[in-house]
Structures are given as C-alpha cells and as structure tokens.
Coordinates of C-alpha atoms and ligand atoms in Angstrom, one line a residue:
M1 CA 113.3 121.3 96.4
E2 CA 116.7 122.1 97.1
K3 CA 115.7 125.8 98.4
V4 CA 113.0 124.2 100.6
D5 CA 115.7 122.0 102.0
S6 CA 118.0 124.7 102.6
T7 CA 116.0 126.3 105.4
S8 CA 114.8 124.6 108.5
K9 CA 112.2 127.0 109.3
K10 CA 108.9 125.6 108.3
N11 CA 107.1 129.0 107.6
E12 CA 110.1 129.8 105.2
K13 CA 109.6 126.2 103.3
V14 CA 106.1 126.9 102.9
T15 CA 106.5 130.4 101.5
I16 CA 109.1 129.1 99.0
F17 CA 106.9 126.3 97.9
A18 CA 103.7 128.3 97.7
S19 CA 105.4 130.9 95.3
F20 CA 106.6 127.9 93.0
L21 CA 103.0 126.2 93.2
R22 CA 101.7 129.6 91.9
K23 CA 103.9 129.4 88.7
L24 CA 102.8 126.0 87.5
S25 CA 100.4 125.1 84.7
K26 CA 97.1 123.4 85.4
F27 CA 99.1 120.0 84.0
E28 CA 102.1 120.5 86.3
L29 CA 100.5 121.5 89.5
P30 CA 99.1 118.1 90.7
L31 CA 102.4 116.3 89.4
I32 CA 104.4 118.4 91.4
C33 CA 102.4 117.9 94.3
Y34 CA 102.9 114.1 93.9
Y35 CA 106.6 114.5 93.3
A36 CA 107.3 116.5 96.3
T37 CA 105.6 114.0 98.6
G38 CA 107.7 111.3 97.0
Q39 CA 105.2 109.7 94.7
P40 CA 105.3 109.1 91.0
F41 CA 101.6 109.2 90.9
S42 CA 98.6 110.1 92.7
N43 CA 97.9 107.5 95.6
T44 CA 94.6 106.4 94.1
S45 CA 96.3 105.7 90.5
E46 CA 96.7 102.2 89.3
N47 CA 100.2 102.9 88.0
K48 CA 102.7 101.4 90.0
I49 CA 106.7 101.7 89.3
Q50 CA 107.7 98.5 90.9
F51 CA 111.2 99.0 90.6
G52 CA 113.4 96.7 92.8
W53 CA 116.6 97.6 95.0
S54 CA 118.9 95.6 92.7
S55 CA 117.4 97.0 89.2
F56 CA 118.1 100.4 90.5
M57 CA 121.7 99.7 91.4
N58 CA 122.1 98.2 88.0
V59 CA 120.9 101.5 86.3
V60 CA 123.3 103.4 88.4
N61 CA 125.9 101.1 87.5
Q62 CA 125.4 101.3 84.0
L63 CA 125.1 105.0 84.1
T64 CA 128.4 105.5 85.8
S65 CA 130.4 102.3 85.5
R66 CA 131.1 102.3 89.3
T67 CA 131.6 98.9 90.7
P68 CA 128.3 97.7 92.5
D69 CA 130.7 97.1 95.7
N70 CA 131.4 101.1 95.6
L71 CA 127.8 101.6 95.2
R72 CA 126.7 99.4 98.0
G73 CA 129.2 100.8 100.1
F74 CA 127.8 104.3 99.6
Y75 CA 124.3 103.2 99.8
G76 CA 125.1 101.6 103.2
T77 CA 125.9 105.1 104.8
K78 CA 123.2 106.8 103.3
A79 CA 120.4 104.6 102.6
D80 CA 119.1 106.9 100.0
F81 CA 119.1 106.3 96.3
G82 CA 118.7 109.8 95.5
S83 CA 122.1 110.9 97.0
L84 CA 123.5 107.7 95.7
I85 CA 122.8 108.6 92.2
E86 CA 123.8 112.1 92.7
Y87 CA 127.0 111.2 94.2
A88 CA 127.8 108.5 91.3
L89 CA 127.0 111.1 88.5
I90 CA 128.8 114.0 90.2
K91 CA 131.9 111.9 91.1
R92 CA 132.2 110.4 87.7
T93 CA 135.8 110.9 86.5
P94 CA 136.7 112.4 84.0
Q95 CA 133.5 114.5 84.6
P96 CA 131.6 114.8 81.5
K97 CA 130.2 118.3 80.3
S98 CA 126.7 116.8 80.4
L99 CA 125.1 113.3 80.6
D100 CA 124.4 113.8 76.9
S101 CA 128.1 113.9 76.2
Y102 CA 128.5 110.8 78.3
F103 CA 126.0 109.0 76.1
G104 CA 127.4 110.3 73.0
Q105 CA 124.7 112.4 71.9
N106 CA 124.4 115.7 70.6
E107 CA 121.1 116.8 71.4
S108 CA 120.8 119.0 74.4
K109 CA 117.3 118.6 75.8
E110 CA 116.1 120.3 78.8
L111 CA 114.1 118.0 81.1
T112 CA 110.4 119.2 81.6
I113 CA 107.7 118.0 84.2
E114 CA 105.8 116.6 81.2
D115 CA 108.8 114.5 80.2
V116 CA 109.3 113.2 83.7
N117 CA 105.6 112.2 83.7
E118 CA 105.8 110.7 80.4
H119 CA 108.6 108.4 81.4
L120 CA 107.5 107.5 84.7
A121 CA 104.1 106.3 83.2
K122 CA 106.1 104.2 80.6
I123 CA 108.1 102.8 83.3
A124 CA 104.9 101.7 85.0
S125 CA 103.2 100.4 81.9
F126 CA 105.9 97.7 81.2
K127 CA 104.3 94.6 83.0
G128 CA 105.0 90.7 83.0
K129 CA 108.1 89.0 81.4
G130 CA 111.0 91.4 80.5
S131 CA 109.4 94.2 82.2
Q132 CA 112.3 94.8 84.5
K133 CA 114.7 95.3 81.7
A134 CA 112.3 97.6 79.8
K135 CA 111.8 99.6 83.0
K136 CA 115.5 99.8 83.5
N137 CA 116.0 101.0 79.8
Q138 CA 113.3 103.5 80.3
L139 CA 114.8 105.0 83.4
I140 CA 118.4 105.1 81.8
H141 CA 116.6 107.1 78.9
L142 CA 115.1 109.4 81.4
L143 CA 118.3 109.9 83.6
K144 CA 120.3 110.8 80.6
Y145 CA 118.5 114.0 80.0
A146 CA 118.9 114.7 83.9
S147 CA 121.3 116.8 85.9
P148 CA 123.0 115.0 88.9
L149 CA 120.6 117.0 91.0
E150 CA 117.4 116.2 88.9
A151 CA 118.5 112.6 89.0
K152 CA 118.6 112.6 92.8
Y153 CA 115.0 113.7 92.8
I154 CA 113.8 111.6 90.1
A155 CA 115.3 108.5 92.1
R156 CA 113.6 109.6 95.2
I157 CA 110.2 109.7 93.5
I158 CA 110.9 106.5 91.8
T159 CA 111.9 104.7 95.2
S160 CA 108.9 106.6 96.9
D161 CA 111.3 107.9 99.2
T162 CA 109.5 110.5 101.4
R163 CA 112.8 112.5 101.8
T164 CA 112.1 115.0 98.9
G165 CA 111.9 117.3 101.7
F166 CA 108.2 118.1 102.2
R167 CA 105.6 116.5 104.3
E168 CA 101.9 116.3 103.3
G169 CA 101.2 118.7 106.2
L170 CA 103.5 121.3 104.9
L171 CA 102.3 120.9 101.3
L172 CA 98.8 121.3 102.4
D173 CA 100.0 124.6 104.0
A174 CA 101.8 125.6 101.0
I175 CA 98.7 125.2 98.8
A176 CA 96.7 127.2 101.3
E177 CA 99.2 130.0 101.0
A178 CA 99.5 129.8 97.3
F179 CA 96.0 130.2 96.5
K180 CA 95.0 132.2 99.5
H181 CA 92.8 129.6 101.5
H182 CA 92.4 128.7 105.0
N183 CA 94.3 125.9 106.3
K184 CA 91.3 124.3 107.6
G185 CA 89.5 124.5 104.3
V186 CA 92.7 122.9 102.4
R187 CA 92.9 120.1 105.1
Y188 CA 89.2 119.3 104.8
A189 CA 89.6 119.0 101.1
Y190 CA 92.3 116.7 101.4
M191 CA 90.2 114.6 103.8
V192 CA 87.4 114.4 101.2
L193 CA 89.2 114.0 98.1
S194 CA 92.2 112.0 99.6
D195 CA 94.3 113.1 96.5
I196 CA 96.6 115.9 96.9
G197 CA 97.0 117.0 93.2
D198 CA 93.1 117.1 93.1
V199 CA 93.2 119.2 96.3
A200 CA 95.8 121.6 94.6
Q201 CA 93.5 121.8 91.5
V202 CA 90.5 122.7 93.5
A203 CA 92.2 125.3 95.7
R204 CA 93.4 127.0 92.5
D205 CA 89.8 127.2 91.3
Q206 CA 88.7 130.1 93.5
S207 CA 85.1 129.3 92.8
V208 CA 84.9 126.3 94.9
D209 CA 84.2 126.3 98.4
L210 CA 86.5 123.9 100.0
L211 CA 84.4 123.2 103.0
S212 CA 81.6 122.2 101.1
L213 CA 83.4 119.4 99.2
K214 CA 82.0 115.9 99.7
P215 CA 83.3 112.4 99.1
R216 CA 83.2 111.3 95.5
I217 CA 82.1 107.8 94.8
F218 CA 84.9 105.5 93.3
H219 CA 87.6 108.0 94.6
P220 CA 88.6 106.2 98.0
L221 CA 89.1 108.0 101.3
R222 CA 91.7 107.3 103.8
S223 CA 90.5 105.5 106.7
M224 CA 89.7 106.7 110.0
L225 CA 92.2 105.3 112.5
A226 CA 92.0 104.4 116.4
T227 CA 94.1 105.2 119.2
K228 CA 95.3 102.7 121.5
A229 CA 93.4 102.6 125.0
E230 CA 95.6 101.1 127.7
S231 CA 92.3 100.1 129.8
I232 CA 88.6 100.5 130.0
D233 CA 89.3 103.1 132.7
D234 CA 91.5 104.9 130.4
A235 CA 88.7 104.8 127.8
L236 CA 85.9 106.1 129.9
E237 CA 88.0 108.7 131.3
N238 CA 86.9 111.1 128.4
Y239 CA 83.6 109.9 127.4
K240 CA 80.2 109.4 129.4
S241 CA 79.2 106.5 127.0
L242 CA 80.7 104.7 124.1
V243 CA 79.9 102.9 121.1
C244 CA 81.4 99.1 121.7
E245 CA 82.2 97.0 118.8
P246 CA 84.1 93.7 118.5
K247 CA 87.6 94.2 116.9
I248 CA 87.6 91.6 114.2
D249 CA 91.1 90.8 112.7
G250 CA 90.6 91.1 109.0
F251 CA 91.2 93.5 106.3
R252 CA 89.8 97.1 106.3
A253 CA 87.9 98.0 103.3
Q254 CA 85.6 100.7 101.8
L255 CA 82.8 99.8 99.6
H256 CA 81.6 102.1 97.1
I257 CA 78.4 101.5 95.6
G258 CA 77.1 102.9 92.4
K259 CA 74.0 102.4 90.2
N260 CA 75.7 100.1 87.9
R261 CA 78.8 99.1 89.4
C262 CA 80.5 98.7 92.8
K263 CA 84.0 98.7 94.1
L264 CA 85.9 97.7 97.0
Y265 CA 89.2 99.4 98.1
S266 CA 91.8 98.7 100.6
R267 CA 93.1 100.8 103.6
N268 CA 96.0 102.0 101.1
L269 CA 93.3 103.1 98.7
E270 CA 93.9 100.2 95.9
D271 CA 91.1 98.7 94.3
V272 CA 90.7 95.0 95.3
T273 CA 87.2 94.3 93.9
H274 CA 88.7 91.6 91.8
A275 CA 89.4 89.6 95.1
F276 CA 86.2 89.5 96.6
P277 CA 83.6 88.3 94.2
E278 CA 81.4 87.0 96.9
I279 CA 81.2 90.3 98.6
I280 CA 80.3 92.2 95.4
D281 CA 77.6 89.5 94.2
S282 CA 75.9 90.0 97.5
I283 CA 75.0 93.6 96.7
S284 CA 71.1 93.6 95.7
S285 CA 69.1 95.8 94.1
D286 CA 67.5 96.6 97.4
L287 CA 70.7 97.9 99.1
R288 CA 71.3 99.9 95.8
S289 CA 67.9 101.6 96.1
R290 CA 68.4 102.2 99.4
L291 CA 72.0 103.7 99.4
T292 CA 73.2 104.6 95.8
P293 CA 75.6 106.5 95.5
G294 CA 76.9 105.3 98.9
I295 CA 80.3 104.4 100.6
L296 CA 80.5 102.0 103.4
D297 CA 83.4 101.3 105.7
G298 CA 84.2 97.9 107.2
E299 CA 86.2 95.0 107.6
V300 CA 86.5 91.8 105.2
V301 CA 87.0 88.7 107.2
A302 CA 87.6 85.3 105.6
L303 CA 86.2 82.2 107.3
L304 CA 87.6 78.7 106.8
D305 CA 85.4 76.0 108.1
G306 CA 83.9 78.7 110.1
K307 CA 87.1 79.9 111.7
P308 CA 88.6 83.3 110.8
V309 CA 91.6 83.2 108.8
F310 CA 94.4 85.7 109.1
F311 CA 95.0 88.8 107.0
Q312 CA 98.0 87.5 105.1
D313 CA 95.6 84.7 103.7
L314 CA 93.2 87.6 102.2
S315 CA 96.4 89.2 100.6
T316 CA 97.1 86.1 98.8
R317 CA 93.8 86.6 97.0
I318 CA 94.6 90.4 96.5
L319 CA 98.0 89.5 94.9
R320 CA 96.2 86.9 92.6
K321 CA 98.5 84.3 94.1
R322 CA 95.7 82.1 94.7
D323 CA 92.7 81.2 92.2
I324 CA 90.1 83.4 93.4
A325 CA 87.0 80.9 92.4
I326 CA 88.6 78.1 94.5
S327 CA 89.2 80.6 97.2
V328 CA 85.7 81.9 97.3
E329 CA 84.4 78.0 97.5
S330 CA 86.8 77.1 100.3
T331 CA 87.2 80.4 102.4
P332 CA 84.4 82.8 101.6
C333 CA 84.9 86.1 102.7
Y334 CA 82.3 88.4 104.4
Y335 CA 82.3 92.2 104.7
Y336 CA 81.4 93.4 108.2
V337 CA 80.1 97.1 107.9
F338 CA 80.5 99.6 110.7
D339 CA 80.1 102.9 109.1
I340 CA 78.8 104.8 106.3
L341 CA 80.3 108.0 104.6
L342 CA 78.1 108.8 101.8
H343 CA 74.4 108.0 101.5
Q344 CA 72.5 108.5 98.4
G345 CA 74.9 111.3 97.5
K346 CA 75.1 113.0 100.9
S347 CA 78.1 113.2 102.8
L348 CA 78.0 112.0 106.4
L349 CA 81.3 112.8 107.4
D350 CA 80.2 115.7 109.8
I351 CA 77.3 113.8 111.0
Q352 CA 77.7 112.2 114.5
L353 CA 78.7 108.5 114.7
E354 CA 75.2 107.6 116.5
K355 CA 73.2 109.0 113.6
R356 CA 75.4 107.4 111.0
K357 CA 74.8 104.1 112.7
E358 CA 71.1 104.8 112.5
I359 CA 71.3 105.5 108.8
L360 CA 73.7 102.5 108.2
Y361 CA 71.2 100.2 109.9
F362 CA 68.3 101.5 108.1
S363 CA 70.3 101.3 104.6
I364 CA 71.5 97.6 104.7
P365 CA 69.0 94.9 104.3
D366 CA 69.9 91.2 105.4
L367 CA 72.5 90.1 102.8
K368 CA 74.5 86.8 102.4
N369 CA 78.2 88.1 102.5
I370 CA 77.5 91.7 103.9
I371 CA 76.8 92.0 107.5
K372 CA 76.1 94.9 109.7
M373 CA 78.5 95.0 112.5
E374 CA 76.8 94.5 115.9
H375 CA 77.2 97.3 118.4
K376 CA 76.2 98.2 121.9
I377 CA 76.3 101.8 123.8
L378 CA 77.7 101.3 127.1
E379 CA 78.5 103.4 130.0
N380 CA 80.0 101.5 132.8
K381 CA 83.1 99.4 133.1
V382 CA 81.6 95.9 134.1
D383 CA 79.6 96.1 131.0
I384 CA 82.4 97.0 128.8
Q385 CA 84.5 94.2 130.4
N386 CA 81.9 91.7 129.9
Q387 CA 81.6 92.8 126.1
L388 CA 85.4 92.4 125.9
Q389 CA 85.3 89.0 127.3
E390 CA 82.4 88.0 125.0
A391 CA 84.4 89.6 122.0
I392 CA 87.6 87.6 122.9
Q393 CA 85.8 84.4 123.4
N394 CA 84.1 85.0 119.9
G395 CA 87.6 85.2 118.3
S396 CA 87.9 88.8 117.9
E397 CA 91.2 90.6 118.9
G398 CA 89.5 93.1 121.4
L399 CA 87.1 95.8 121.4
M400 CA 86.5 99.1 119.3
L401 CA 85.3 102.0 121.7
K402 CA 83.8 104.8 119.7
D403 CA 82.7 108.4 121.0
P404 CA 79.1 108.5 120.1
I405 CA 79.1 111.9 119.0
S406 CA 82.5 111.7 116.8
K407 CA 82.6 112.9 113.2
Y408 CA 84.1 110.6 110.8
Q409 CA 87.9 112.0 110.4
A410 CA 89.3 110.5 107.4
G411 CA 93.0 109.7 107.6
K412 CA 93.3 110.6 111.3
R413 CA 94.1 108.8 114.3
G414 CA 92.3 110.7 116.8
K415 CA 90.7 109.7 120.2
G416 CA 87.2 109.3 118.6
W417 CA 88.1 105.9 118.0
L418 CA 89.9 103.9 120.7
K419 CA 91.0 100.3 120.3
L420 CA 91.2 98.0 123.3
K421 CA 93.3 95.0 122.7
V422 CA 94.3 92.1 124.8
T423 CA 98.0 91.7 124.1
L424 CA 100.0 88.5 124.4
P425 CA 103.0 88.2 126.8
T426 CA 106.1 89.5 125.7
L427 CA 109.1 87.5 124.3
D428 CA 112.7 87.8 124.9
L429 CA 114.3 87.5 121.4
V430 CA 117.7 87.8 120.0
I431 CA 118.8 90.3 117.1
V432 CA 120.5 88.1 114.5
G433 CA 120.5 90.8 111.4
A434 CA 119.7 94.4 111.0
E435 CA 118.9 96.6 107.8
W436 CA 120.0 100.1 107.3
G437 CA 117.3 102.5 108.0
H438 CA 115.6 105.1 105.5
G439 CA 114.1 108.5 105.9
R440 CA 114.5 109.7 109.7
R441 CA 116.8 106.6 110.3
T442 CA 119.0 107.0 107.8
G443 CA 122.6 105.9 108.9
W444 CA 121.2 103.5 111.6
L445 CA 120.9 100.0 111.6
S446 CA 117.3 99.9 112.5
N447 CA 115.4 97.0 111.2
Y448 CA 116.2 94.3 113.5
H449 CA 115.7 90.4 112.6
L450 CA 114.3 88.8 115.7
A451 CA 115.1 85.2 116.7
A452 CA 113.8 82.7 119.1
R453 CA 116.1 80.0 120.4
D454 CA 115.9 76.6 118.5
R455 CA 118.2 74.1 120.2
N456 CA 121.7 75.2 119.2
D457 CA 120.4 77.6 116.6
Y458 CA 118.1 80.7 116.2
C459 CA 115.0 80.8 114.0
V460 CA 113.9 84.2 112.9
I461 CA 110.1 85.0 113.6
G462 CA 109.9 88.8 112.9
K463 CA 111.5 92.1 112.0
T464 CA 110.9 95.4 113.7
F465 CA 112.1 99.1 113.8
K466 CA 109.4 100.1 116.3
G467 CA 109.8 101.0 119.9
L468 CA 113.3 102.4 120.3
K469 CA 114.4 105.8 121.1
D470 CA 117.1 107.7 119.0
E471 CA 119.8 107.3 121.2
E472 CA 119.0 103.5 121.5
F473 CA 119.1 103.2 117.8
V474 CA 122.7 104.9 117.7
Q475 CA 123.9 102.7 120.7
L476 CA 122.6 99.6 118.8
T477 CA 124.0 100.6 115.6
E478 CA 127.5 100.7 117.0
H479 CA 127.1 97.6 118.9
L480 CA 125.7 95.5 115.9
Q481 CA 128.5 96.7 113.7
E482 CA 130.9 95.2 116.0
L483 CA 128.8 92.0 115.8
E484 CA 128.9 91.6 112.0
L485 CA 129.3 88.4 110.8
S486 CA 128.7 89.1 107.0
K487 CA 127.1 91.7 104.8
E488 CA 123.9 91.0 103.1
P489 CA 121.8 92.7 100.6
Y490 CA 119.4 93.7 103.4
G491 CA 122.2 95.0 105.7
I492 CA 124.2 92.8 107.9
S493 CA 124.0 89.5 109.8
V494 CA 125.3 89.7 113.1
Q495 CA 126.4 87.1 116.0
P496 CA 123.4 86.6 118.2
K497 CA 124.2 88.6 121.3
I498 CA 121.6 91.5 121.8
V499 CA 118.5 90.4 123.6
V500 CA 115.5 92.4 123.4
E501 CA 112.1 92.3 125.0
V502 CA 109.4 92.1 122.1
E503 CA 105.4 93.0 122.1
F504 CA 103.4 91.9 119.5
D505 CA 99.7 91.9 118.6
N506 CA 99.4 88.2 117.3
I507 CA 101.2 85.4 115.7
Q508 CA 100.6 84.5 112.2
E509 CA 101.3 81.4 110.0
S510 CA 104.4 82.3 107.5
S511 CA 106.0 80.8 104.7
K512 CA 108.6 83.6 105.0
Y513 CA 110.3 82.0 108.0
T514 CA 111.6 78.5 108.4
S515 CA 109.7 78.5 111.7
G516 CA 106.5 78.9 109.8
M517 CA 105.4 81.6 112.2
A518 CA 105.8 85.5 112.2
L519 CA 105.1 87.8 114.7
R520 CA 102.6 90.6 113.7
F521 CA 103.3 94.1 114.7
A522 CA 106.3 93.4 116.8
R523 CA 107.8 96.3 118.7
I524 CA 110.7 96.3 121.0
T525 CA 109.8 97.3 124.7
R526 CA 113.5 97.2 126.1
I527 CA 116.9 96.2 125.2
R528 CA 117.7 93.4 127.8
N529 CA 121.3 94.1 128.7
D530 CA 120.7 92.3 131.8
K531 CA 119.8 88.9 129.8
D532 CA 121.8 86.7 127.7
L533 CA 121.2 84.0 125.3
E534 CA 120.3 81.6 128.0
D535 CA 117.2 83.8 128.3
V536 CA 116.1 83.8 124.9
D537 CA 112.6 82.3 124.4
S538 CA 112.5 79.1 122.7
I539 CA 110.7 78.3 119.3
E540 CA 108.4 76.0 121.5
T541 CA 107.3 78.8 123.6
V542 CA 106.3 80.7 120.6
R543 CA 104.6 77.8 119.1
Q544 CA 102.7 77.3 122.3
L545 CA 101.6 80.9 122.2
F546 CA 100.4 80.6 118.8
Q547 CA 98.4 77.3 119.7
D548 CA 96.7 79.2 122.4
Q549 CA 95.8 81.9 120.1
L550 CA 94.3 79.4 117.4
Q551 CA 92.3 77.8 120.3
R552 CA 90.9 81.2 121.1
Q553 CA 89.9 81.5 117.6
K554 CA 88.3 78.2 117.4
R555 CA 86.1 79.2 120.2
T556 CA 84.2 81.4 117.4
D557 CA 82.8 78.3 115.8
K558 CA 81.3 76.8 119.2
A559 CA 79.8 80.4 120.3
Ligands
LIG601 P1 95.0 98.6 114.3 O1 95.3 98.0 112.8 O2 95.5 97.5 115.4 O3 95.4 99.9 114.3 O4 93.5 98.6 114.4 C1 92.4 99.5 113.6 C2 92.0 98.5 112.6 O5 91.1 97.6 113.3 C3 91.3 99.1 111.7 O6 91.7 99.9 110.7 C4 90.2 98.0 111.2 O7 90.8 97.3 110.0 C5 90.1 97.1 112.2 N1 89.0 97.0 112.8 C6 88.3 95.8 113.2 N2 87.0 96.1 113.8 C7 86.8 97.3 113.7 C8 85.7 98.0 114.1 N3 84.7 97.5 114.8 N4 85.8 99.2 113.9 C9 87.0 99.9 113.2 N5 87.9 99.4 112.9 C10 87.9 97.9 113.1

C-alpha cells in the first residue's frame, strides 16, 4: 500500500496493485481485497470488530507508554489511527530493535496475511461482558508482531478507515488488469456479487464469463439509489414518461425468498431478518411457488395506530433494544415491494423496469404484511403534480420518478431513478461544537454541532459535515479554533458565534439531544456571516415545524 500511495498516478497505482494481486494465493486474494479497501471482513460478513475510540487509544497507550494527552494531541492533527500508532511506535524512546524485544520475547515471527485474518476474526468473536478487554488484549497480541508500518495498516483496517489508499473503483481496475478482464465485466461482477473478494476470486478463475453472473440468493446486492430531481420539469427533461411511486419514509430492505428459508437484508447488507418476524411470517407457500428462488427490493414501514413511525424506531428493533414480540403487536411493520431482481432463479437486472414491474405484480399475491407498491406511468407535469400532492397527503415524503426502460443498477446512484421531495424551510442555526474530520477532511474541523436558540441557551438539534466547499472548511476550522471553549473527546466545544443556514429532510424524535428532536440529513447551504445570534431560529420554531410534519403524516390515517 505504501508503494501505491507513493504515486499519484491512477494507472501506476492500478498496475502496482495488479501485479501484487497476481502473486497472492487463493486464500489471500479476497482478504487483501477487503484490507485494501479498509474492511476487516467481507461487507456481507456477520463478523464485526466493534472497537471503540477510547479502547484503541488505550491499546496504543499500553503499547508505547505515551500519555493519553500526547496521543490525543497527535490524533487531533491527523485524525487517523493508522498514523497515530505508526508515530507512537516509531517515536518510542529508546527505540527497541523490534516489538518483540519491547515485550521481552525472543521469538521473532513474521506476520502473515493468515495471522492478521485469524487475529481479526478472534477480535470480532468476543461478545458481551468483558469483550472490550478481550478485544484489546487480542489486538495487543497482534500488534506485537507488527512493524510500525504494518501496525499503521492494521489500525486502519480495524477502524475501517478508507485511507488505506485504494478506492473500490481502482481496486476493480486492478482486478481487471491482474486477471486480464475488461473493466466492464469486473464492474458487472461487483454489481451482481457485491463482495469485492468474491469478484477477485471469480475474475481469477478464467473459466467464468463475468457478464453472465447472476444474483445469488442469500447474498444481498447493494441497492439501486436515486438522484435528486429539483422539480417535475427537471425530471421530465430527459424522459417522455415516468413510473411514479410514493416515496415512503421507512427502511430499505431486500427480501430473499428461498424454498425453505427467507432473509431480509438492510441497505448496508446486514441480515435484519430477526427484527421483522411479521414480514417473514407473511410469506405464503403461494408466494414461494411463484417466486422461488427470488429477490425483492422494497421499503419496510412501521405503522403505529395507523401512523408511519420514523426510521429510527425501526432501528431500535434491529439493534434488539426493544422486545420484538411486543413491538410486532404494538407497531406492526409492512414491506412495500417496488422491484424484483431475481425471479425463479432468473436474473432480472438487465430487464427494463416496466417489464420487472409486470413480473412483480404477477408474482406477488395479496399478503398480510407484504404489499405491492402502487405505481402509475405518467407523462405530463399536471398529472405528476397531482400525484405528488396525493403522496404528501398520504404521509409520503414525495415521489420516486423512475425511467420505465431503466435496468437495475445495483449500488449506483444514476439518473434512472429520481427522487422528488418536498423540503421543509431552512433553519438558521449556530455552531456550538465541532469534530475533527476523517479521510479527505483530515485536519479540518468538519462535523458541526448545530443548535437552535433556547431562551439564553442553545440546544443542539443535529450534526453535519455536508454542504460546504473545501475553502469553507479551512475558513471554519481557523475560526472555530479561535472560539474554542474546551477540548472534548469528539473535538472541541466552541462559543456560539457562527451562524449557518441549514437544509434538512425532516425532523425526528430523538433521545440523543435534550430538545428531544433531531434534524435528519442536515446540510449547510450557506455560512451566514451576515447574521448574528439574534437571528438564530428558536427551538419553538423547530418544534412548530416538527408538529407541522406530524400533522402531514397524520393525514395518512384519514386518507
Ligand atoms: P434517499 O434516502 O433520500 O436518498 O432516498 C432513496 C430511498 O428512498 C431509498 O433508498 C428507499 O429507502 C426509499 N424509498 C421510498 N420509497 C421508494 C420507492 N418507491 N422506490 C425506491 N426507493 C424508495
């Protein structure tokens, strides 16, 4: 990775990595693909490292006897655990000959990819009480065999830092170059398989035609995503007609239906089957016989007394923070299906949306908690406008407008799907805290804590790093450091002075902030140097907007 980092030319990076990939064994190849993209395991693996910031600091502290203040100071300037541990190990005085000697061990052991994998799996395997301590010990055990440079990359893998120098796109190019495939084939394989390690394996096996791969049941695909449309005119500019569906605010999920079992996966490919038994129980033998093996795409929505409940409430089920049986009784969930990717074992990814819809409607009978999402194909602005009004009245966020002839592009945010949302008015908020950025934003204070006015105080209602240009980050970093009140584990708290205009998608109930509310998808539209504290919106204004939003959702019941 150091070699890859040493050149800024993409082609050279790809060639260096391609020749490295060719040298790897069958066992090492997928692992290196995960590590190169900053993942300890495959993105579909159930293994999770779950290693906290303070635990990591603690490990570095134990390994190097550097004070937490010294480490925090260094971390503050780089915000990268990899560089932190490398720095801490290199700068240790007196410099030991090797880490082994530091630990008073005589054995001299070279660290292999297999060792790293074994240790990482072990770290992930500790669960429950005492697990943080066991994880820490295991990491120390791993790092004692590592050079400072190796430790740097191990730290980045453990903290899932994407700064390992290689983005997915470049890695796919390297796989293509290493095993003499067209980029198109490798990218298609990635779309279908979702797992970059699996892609490398099939690419290496020259007997496989990558373009003929199809989705595999119980291997979730990344979701197709939508681009924002500014207006109906904007949406109609490129299309004669559009498939219009309500954009409901729930939880994206992929339902895999096999002969004997079914699984539901979240947008980040996590198995969430346990959280929605009412949806799984709805799967009838009729559905199975029409579909199996099949993969559906849709949105899980919870209804409480007939009203939609926000996404965060669904996540309490997923995180098992709620008794699921009780929640099923009180807040049943429904799966609204809007797409089909695999039908009776046949891939539908390359079939046009209109045709996929036909297959979908024919395949899904009426079921209790699985519902086919309604859609209309519309051509003119007035009809779409009416549809949008109706969707909003029924508690949706807006409309999804889809190109009828688009193919399913897993993991892509293209122009095939457009989202048209009705945004709320913007708020003027003040920055009261900021976090040091990661990745591209390293060295900048970039995640801003946004507060509304609450009489003589300020009440945080959200955080964001979105919306600003690089030069604005630089400017804010300088300005905020001048306003520093105290150092905090997350970064710094600052005097409320800088006012920003903030756009957001909606307001949620939140136990995280004392206001009980949080902005969802907040982004800064402007730094309001022209505004001062008097202009900051009050918490009452935010509460009123929240009430208006709830009113809109309530209309769902009456519709
Ligand atoms: P956003 O999260 O704002 O980028 O909007 C895209 C998300 O809207 C998708 O990932 C789905 O979770 C959700 N969604 C709601 N209704 C639909 C629909 N009819 N078609 C596709 N996605 C939908």
